[in-house]
Amino acid sequence: MTTFTAAVAGASGYAGGEVLRLLSNHPNIQIGAVTAASSAGSRLGEHQPHLVGLADRIIEPTDASTLGGHDIVFLGLPHGESGKVAAALGDDVVVIDCGADHRLESAEDWVAFYGTEHAGTWPYGLPELVVDGARQRDQLEGVRRIAVPGCNVTAVTLGLQPAVEAGIIETTDLVAVLANGYSGAGKAAKPHLLASEALGSAVPYAVGGSHRHVPEIGQNLRKAGADEVTISFTPTLVPMARGILATSTARLRPGVDAARVREVYEAAYGQEPFVRLLPEGQWPTTAATLGSNTAHVQVTVDAAVGRLVAVSAIDNLVKGTAGGAVQSMNIALGLPETTGLPTDGVAP
């Protein structure tokens, strides 16, 4: 069995910790350096006590000398930090960016939504993404750089792209409203993330088109076949640690009925190992995806208003981040796509 060494930068954060959890059970991966910034010098177990087998590892500084020499490097760093770290690593290393630095193809969009210089565009790590009638997994084979999608982007894209590809909806009239777990906001201590503020409360954020995932959703749906994309996107923090429930709607094209919609989604996801189209009448829940790399999707038609309604649920830390990263890594390394990744959730 071929074994690869992997380093994880940002190991004390939520994304880095989830990458380590998945790699710990991956038969082809040997975990090497674990690195971070302010937590360097401390034990990993102080920050990730659930990672029992790695608890005594000492966190090292995040620099090229520490990360170099590995076959794979995962970057779970704050937005704007991955580009300069990746630039110091050689082309012989597979670098997987779990942050936003290399997702967008448009430098103009990057500057508008992130406000810094664009670090460049890498192959996009959403294997199920529709690209000109094919799938993005075909473009990940053998690559040395991978940009992992935003977690909200994954949920909305998987919910809408079959309808976009089939041409059964108007892509200039899209609405997506999401319920989001707090882990998506990261570990930074901020007043609005305190339990005393969050428990028993739901609060929208980045309202009115200001969320940084908006241009990335448009980028994906254009690849799936949309000429133009206009989307109203509103995420809402709800009192749960993990999960995204995305309800996305679109105006149906004339003559499209519920039976046709169902056929489109069955054809799109019938063979996908990590996307489950639920039986008719059963709706996705975030609890059912907890800890898994599986997205649950359901679709119906609101005939009274002529709109498609697609609901998708994912674990934002697995399918939305670390699981998508490992899935893409498997493809890049020539391993079976499903290796080391859980399809079943944890319940209750």
Coordinates of C-alpha atoms in Angstrom, one line a residue:
M1 CA 0.0 0.0 0.0
T2 CA 1.3 3.4 -1.0
T3 CA 1.7 5.8 1.9
F4 CA 2.0 9.6 1.8
T5 CA 3.1 12.0 4.4
A6 CA 0.8 15.0 5.2
A7 CA 1.4 18.2 7.2
V8 CA -1.5 20.3 8.5
A9 CA -1.1 24.1 9.0
G10 CA -3.7 25.7 11.2
A11 CA -3.9 22.5 13.3
S12 CA -5.4 24.2 16.3
G13 CA -8.4 25.6 14.4
Y14 CA -11.7 23.9 13.5
A15 CA -10.8 23.1 9.9
G16 CA -7.3 21.9 10.7
G17 CA -8.6 19.7 13.5
E18 CA -11.2 18.2 11.2
V19 CA -8.6 17.5 8.6
L20 CA -6.5 15.7 11.2
R21 CA -9.5 13.7 12.4
L22 CA -10.1 12.4 8.9
L23 CA -6.4 11.8 8.1
S24 CA -6.0 9.8 11.3
N25 CA -8.3 7.1 9.8
H26 CA -6.9 7.3 6.3
P27 CA -5.1 4.1 5.4
N28 CA -2.7 5.8 2.9
I29 CA -1.7 8.9 5.0
Q30 CA 1.0 9.3 7.7
I31 CA 0.5 12.5 9.6
G32 CA 3.7 14.6 9.8
A33 CA 4.0 18.1 11.1
V34 CA 1.1 19.9 12.8
T35 CA 1.6 23.7 12.8
A36 CA 0.0 27.0 13.8
A37 CA 0.9 30.5 14.7
S38 CA 0.0 31.7 18.3
S39 CA -0.4 28.1 19.6
A40 CA 3.1 27.0 18.4
G41 CA 5.0 25.2 21.2
S42 CA 1.9 23.8 22.9
R43 CA 0.5 20.3 22.8
L44 CA -2.1 19.6 20.2
G45 CA -4.3 18.0 22.8
E46 CA -4.7 21.4 24.5
H47 CA -6.6 22.6 21.5
Q48 CA -8.0 19.4 20.0
P49 CA -8.6 17.1 23.0
H50 CA -10.8 14.8 20.9
L51 CA -7.8 13.8 18.8
V52 CA -6.5 11.3 21.3
G53 CA -3.9 9.6 19.1
L54 CA -2.3 13.0 18.3
A55 CA -2.8 14.7 21.6
D56 CA 0.9 14.7 22.6
R57 CA 2.1 16.2 19.3
I58 CA 3.8 19.5 19.7
I59 CA 2.5 22.3 17.4
E60 CA 5.3 23.8 15.4
P61 CA 5.5 27.2 13.7
T62 CA 3.9 27.5 10.2
D63 CA 6.8 28.1 7.9
A64 CA 8.2 26.5 4.7
S65 CA 11.0 24.7 6.5
T66 CA 8.5 22.9 8.7
L67 CA 5.9 22.1 6.0
G68 CA 8.5 21.2 3.3
G69 CA 9.5 17.6 2.9
H70 CA 5.9 16.3 3.0
D71 CA 3.9 14.8 0.1
I72 CA 0.8 16.8 1.0
V73 CA 0.3 20.1 2.9
F74 CA -3.2 21.2 4.1
L75 CA -3.6 24.9 4.8
G76 CA -6.3 25.7 7.4
L77 CA -5.3 29.3 7.7
P78 CA -7.2 32.6 7.9
H79 CA -8.2 34.2 4.6
G80 CA -5.3 36.0 3.1
E81 CA -2.6 33.9 4.7
S82 CA -2.5 30.8 2.5
G83 CA -1.0 32.5 -0.6
K84 CA 2.3 33.5 0.9
V85 CA 2.8 30.1 2.6
A86 CA 2.0 28.2 -0.6
A87 CA 4.3 30.3 -2.6
A88 CA 7.2 29.1 -0.5
L89 CA 6.4 25.4 -1.2
G90 CA 7.7 23.5 -4.2
D91 CA 5.7 22.1 -7.1
D92 CA 6.5 18.6 -5.8
V93 CA 4.1 19.1 -2.9
V94 CA 0.3 18.7 -3.2
V95 CA -1.0 21.8 -1.4
I96 CA -4.6 21.9 -0.4
D97 CA -6.0 25.3 0.7
C98 CA -9.0 25.1 3.0
G99 CA -9.2 28.9 3.0
A100 CA -10.5 31.2 0.4
D101 CA -7.3 32.5 -1.2
H102 CA -7.4 30.5 -4.4
R103 CA -11.1 29.8 -5.0
L104 CA -12.1 32.7 -7.2
E105 CA -11.1 33.0 -10.8
S106 CA -11.9 36.7 -11.0
A107 CA -9.3 39.0 -9.3
E108 CA -11.9 41.8 -9.5
D109 CA -14.3 39.7 -7.4
W110 CA -11.6 38.9 -4.9
V111 CA -10.6 42.5 -4.4
A112 CA -14.3 43.6 -4.1
F113 CA -15.2 41.0 -1.5
Y114 CA -11.9 40.4 0.4
G115 CA -10.1 43.7 -0.1
T116 CA -6.6 42.3 -0.6
E117 CA -4.4 41.3 -3.6
H118 CA -5.6 38.2 -5.4
A119 CA -3.2 35.2 -4.8
G120 CA -4.2 33.4 -8.0
T121 CA -6.6 30.6 -8.9
W122 CA -6.1 26.9 -8.3
P123 CA -8.0 23.8 -9.4
Y124 CA -11.3 23.8 -7.6
G125 CA -11.9 21.1 -5.0
L126 CA -15.6 20.2 -5.5
P127 CA -15.5 16.9 -7.4
E128 CA -19.2 16.9 -8.0
L129 CA -19.3 20.3 -9.6
V130 CA -20.8 20.3 -13.1
V131 CA -18.3 21.8 -15.6
D132 CA -19.5 21.9 -19.2
G133 CA -21.5 18.7 -18.9
A134 CA -18.7 16.8 -17.1
R135 CA -17.6 16.8 -13.5
Q136 CA -14.8 18.7 -11.8
R137 CA -13.2 15.4 -10.5
D138 CA -11.8 15.0 -14.1
Q139 CA -9.8 18.1 -13.6
L140 CA -8.3 17.1 -10.2
E141 CA -6.4 14.0 -11.4
G142 CA -2.7 14.6 -10.8
V143 CA -2.9 18.2 -9.8
R144 CA -0.5 19.7 -7.2
R145 CA -2.7 22.6 -6.0
I146 CA -6.3 22.4 -4.8
A147 CA -8.7 25.2 -3.6
V148 CA -11.4 23.8 -1.3
P149 CA -14.8 25.5 -1.8
G150 CA -16.6 27.6 0.8
C151 CA -18.9 25.5 3.0
N152 CA -22.0 27.6 2.1
V153 CA -21.0 27.4 -1.5
T154 CA -20.9 23.6 -1.5
A155 CA -24.4 23.5 0.1
V156 CA -26.0 25.9 -2.4
T157 CA -24.2 24.5 -5.4
L158 CA -25.2 21.0 -4.8
G159 CA -28.8 22.1 -4.3
L160 CA -29.1 24.1 -7.5
Q161 CA -26.6 22.8 -10.1
P162 CA -28.7 19.9 -11.5
A163 CA -31.5 22.3 -12.4
V164 CA -29.0 24.8 -13.9
E165 CA -27.3 22.1 -16.0
A166 CA -30.7 20.9 -17.3
G167 CA -31.9 24.4 -18.1
I168 CA -35.1 24.1 -16.1
I169 CA -34.8 27.2 -14.0
E170 CA -34.3 31.0 -14.5
T171 CA -30.8 31.6 -13.0
T172 CA -31.4 35.4 -12.7
D173 CA -34.1 34.8 -10.0
L174 CA -32.3 32.7 -7.3
V175 CA -32.8 32.9 -3.6
A176 CA -30.9 31.0 -0.9
V177 CA -31.5 31.2 2.8
L178 CA -29.2 29.1 5.1
A179 CA -29.2 28.0 8.7
N180 CA -25.5 27.8 9.8
G181 CA -23.7 26.2 12.8
Y182 CA -21.3 28.4 14.7
S183 CA -18.2 26.4 13.9
G184 CA -18.3 28.1 10.5
A185 CA -17.3 31.3 12.2
G186 CA -14.0 29.8 13.4
K187 CA -12.5 29.8 16.9
A188 CA -11.8 33.5 17.3
A189 CA -13.3 34.9 20.5
K190 CA -15.9 37.5 19.5
P191 CA -18.8 38.9 21.6
H192 CA -21.5 37.7 19.2
L193 CA -20.1 34.2 19.2
L194 CA -20.3 33.8 23.0
A195 CA -22.8 31.2 24.3
S196 CA -24.7 33.8 26.3
E197 CA -25.4 35.6 23.0
A198 CA -25.9 32.6 20.7
L199 CA -27.9 30.1 22.8
G200 CA -31.6 30.4 22.2
S201 CA -31.1 32.9 19.4
A202 CA -30.9 32.9 15.6
V203 CA -29.3 35.9 13.8
P204 CA -28.6 36.7 10.2
Y205 CA -25.3 38.0 9.0
A206 CA -23.7 39.4 5.9
V207 CA -27.1 40.4 4.7
G208 CA -27.8 42.2 1.5
G209 CA -25.3 40.5 -0.9
S210 CA -22.2 41.3 1.2
H211 CA -21.2 37.6 2.0
R212 CA -17.9 36.6 0.5
H213 CA -19.4 33.3 -0.9
V214 CA -21.7 35.1 -3.3
P215 CA -19.3 35.5 -6.2
E216 CA -18.1 31.9 -5.7
I217 CA -21.7 30.6 -6.0
G218 CA -22.1 32.5 -9.2
Q219 CA -18.8 31.2 -10.5
N220 CA -20.0 27.6 -9.9
L221 CA -23.4 28.0 -11.4
R222 CA -22.0 29.6 -14.5
K223 CA -19.7 26.6 -14.9
A224 CA -22.8 24.4 -14.6
G225 CA -24.4 26.2 -17.6
A226 CA -25.9 29.5 -16.5
D227 CA -25.3 32.5 -18.8
E228 CA -26.0 34.9 -15.9
V229 CA -26.5 34.4 -12.2
T230 CA -28.4 36.7 -9.8
I231 CA -28.8 35.3 -6.3
S232 CA -30.1 36.7 -3.0
F233 CA -28.1 34.9 -0.4
T234 CA -28.8 35.2 3.4
P235 CA -27.0 33.0 6.0
T236 CA -28.3 32.8 9.5
L237 CA -26.4 31.6 12.6
V238 CA -28.5 29.1 14.6
P239 CA -27.5 27.5 18.0
M240 CA -25.8 24.4 16.8
A241 CA -22.1 23.6 16.6
R242 CA -22.0 22.1 13.1
G243 CA -24.1 22.0 10.0
I244 CA -25.7 23.9 7.1
L245 CA -29.3 23.6 6.0
A246 CA -29.6 25.5 2.7
T247 CA -33.0 26.2 1.2
S248 CA -32.6 27.4 -2.4
T249 CA -35.4 28.4 -4.7
A250 CA -35.6 29.4 -8.4
R251 CA -38.3 30.2 -10.9
L252 CA -39.1 27.3 -13.1
R253 CA -39.0 27.7 -16.9
P254 CA -42.5 27.3 -18.6
G255 CA -43.7 23.8 -19.0
V256 CA -41.4 22.2 -16.4
D257 CA -43.3 20.0 -13.9
A258 CA -42.4 18.2 -10.7
A259 CA -41.9 14.9 -12.4
R260 CA -39.3 16.5 -14.7
V261 CA -37.5 18.1 -11.8
R262 CA -37.3 14.8 -10.0
E263 CA -35.8 13.1 -13.1
V264 CA -33.2 15.8 -13.4
Y265 CA -31.9 15.3 -9.8
E266 CA -32.0 11.5 -10.0
A267 CA -29.9 11.6 -13.1
A268 CA -27.4 14.1 -11.6
Y269 CA -26.8 12.4 -8.3
G270 CA -27.8 8.7 -8.8
Q271 CA -24.1 7.7 -9.0
E272 CA -22.5 10.2 -6.7
P273 CA -21.0 8.5 -3.6
F274 CA -21.3 11.6 -1.4
V275 CA -24.5 13.2 -2.5
R276 CA -27.8 11.5 -1.5
L277 CA -31.1 12.5 -3.1
L278 CA -33.6 11.5 -0.4
P279 CA -36.8 9.6 -1.2
E280 CA -39.7 11.9 -2.0
G281 CA -41.3 13.4 1.0
Q282 CA -38.2 13.0 3.2
W283 CA -36.4 16.3 4.0
P284 CA -32.7 16.8 4.8
T285 CA -31.7 17.5 8.4
T286 CA -28.3 18.7 9.6
A287 CA -28.3 16.0 12.3
A288 CA -28.3 13.3 9.7
T289 CA -25.1 14.6 8.1
L290 CA -23.2 15.1 11.4
G291 CA -19.6 13.8 11.0
S292 CA -20.1 12.5 7.5
N293 CA -18.9 13.6 4.1
T294 CA -22.4 13.1 2.6
A295 CA -24.7 15.9 1.4
H296 CA -28.4 15.2 1.7
V297 CA -30.6 16.8 -1.0
Q298 CA -34.3 17.0 -1.6
V299 CA -36.2 18.9 -4.3
T300 CA -39.8 19.8 -4.9
V301 CA -42.0 22.2 -6.8
D302 CA -44.1 25.0 -5.3
A303 CA -46.7 24.9 -8.0
A304 CA -48.6 27.9 -6.7
V305 CA -45.7 30.3 -7.4
G306 CA -43.9 28.3 -10.1
R307 CA -40.7 27.8 -8.2
L308 CA -38.3 24.9 -7.6
V309 CA -37.4 24.4 -4.0
A310 CA -34.1 22.5 -3.3
V311 CA -33.0 21.8 0.3
S312 CA -29.5 20.6 1.0
A313 CA -27.8 19.7 4.3
I314 CA -24.1 19.2 5.0
D315 CA -21.7 19.1 7.9
N316 CA -19.8 22.3 7.2
L317 CA -16.6 20.9 8.7
V318 CA -16.7 17.7 6.7
K319 CA -18.3 17.9 3.3
G320 CA -18.1 21.7 3.6
T321 CA -14.3 21.8 4.3
A322 CA -12.1 18.9 5.5
G323 CA -14.0 16.1 3.9
G324 CA -14.1 17.9 0.6
A325 CA -10.4 18.5 0.9
V326 CA -9.6 14.8 1.6
Q327 CA -11.9 13.7 -1.2
S328 CA -10.1 16.0 -3.7
M329 CA -6.7 14.8 -2.3
N330 CA -7.7 11.2 -3.0
I331 CA -8.4 12.0 -6.7
A332 CA -5.2 14.0 -7.1
L333 CA -3.1 11.2 -5.7
G334 CA -4.9 8.5 -7.8
L335 CA -6.6 6.9 -4.8
P336 CA -10.2 5.7 -4.7
E337 CA -12.2 8.9 -4.2
T338 CA -14.0 7.5 -1.1
T339 CA -10.9 6.4 0.8
G340 CA -10.9 7.3 4.5
L341 CA -14.2 9.2 4.3
P342 CA -17.3 8.5 6.3
T343 CA -20.6 8.4 4.5
D344 CA -22.8 7.7 7.6
G345 CA -23.6 10.4 10.1
V346 CA -23.7 10.2 13.9
A347 CA -27.1 10.0 15.6
P348 CA -28.7 11.0 17.8

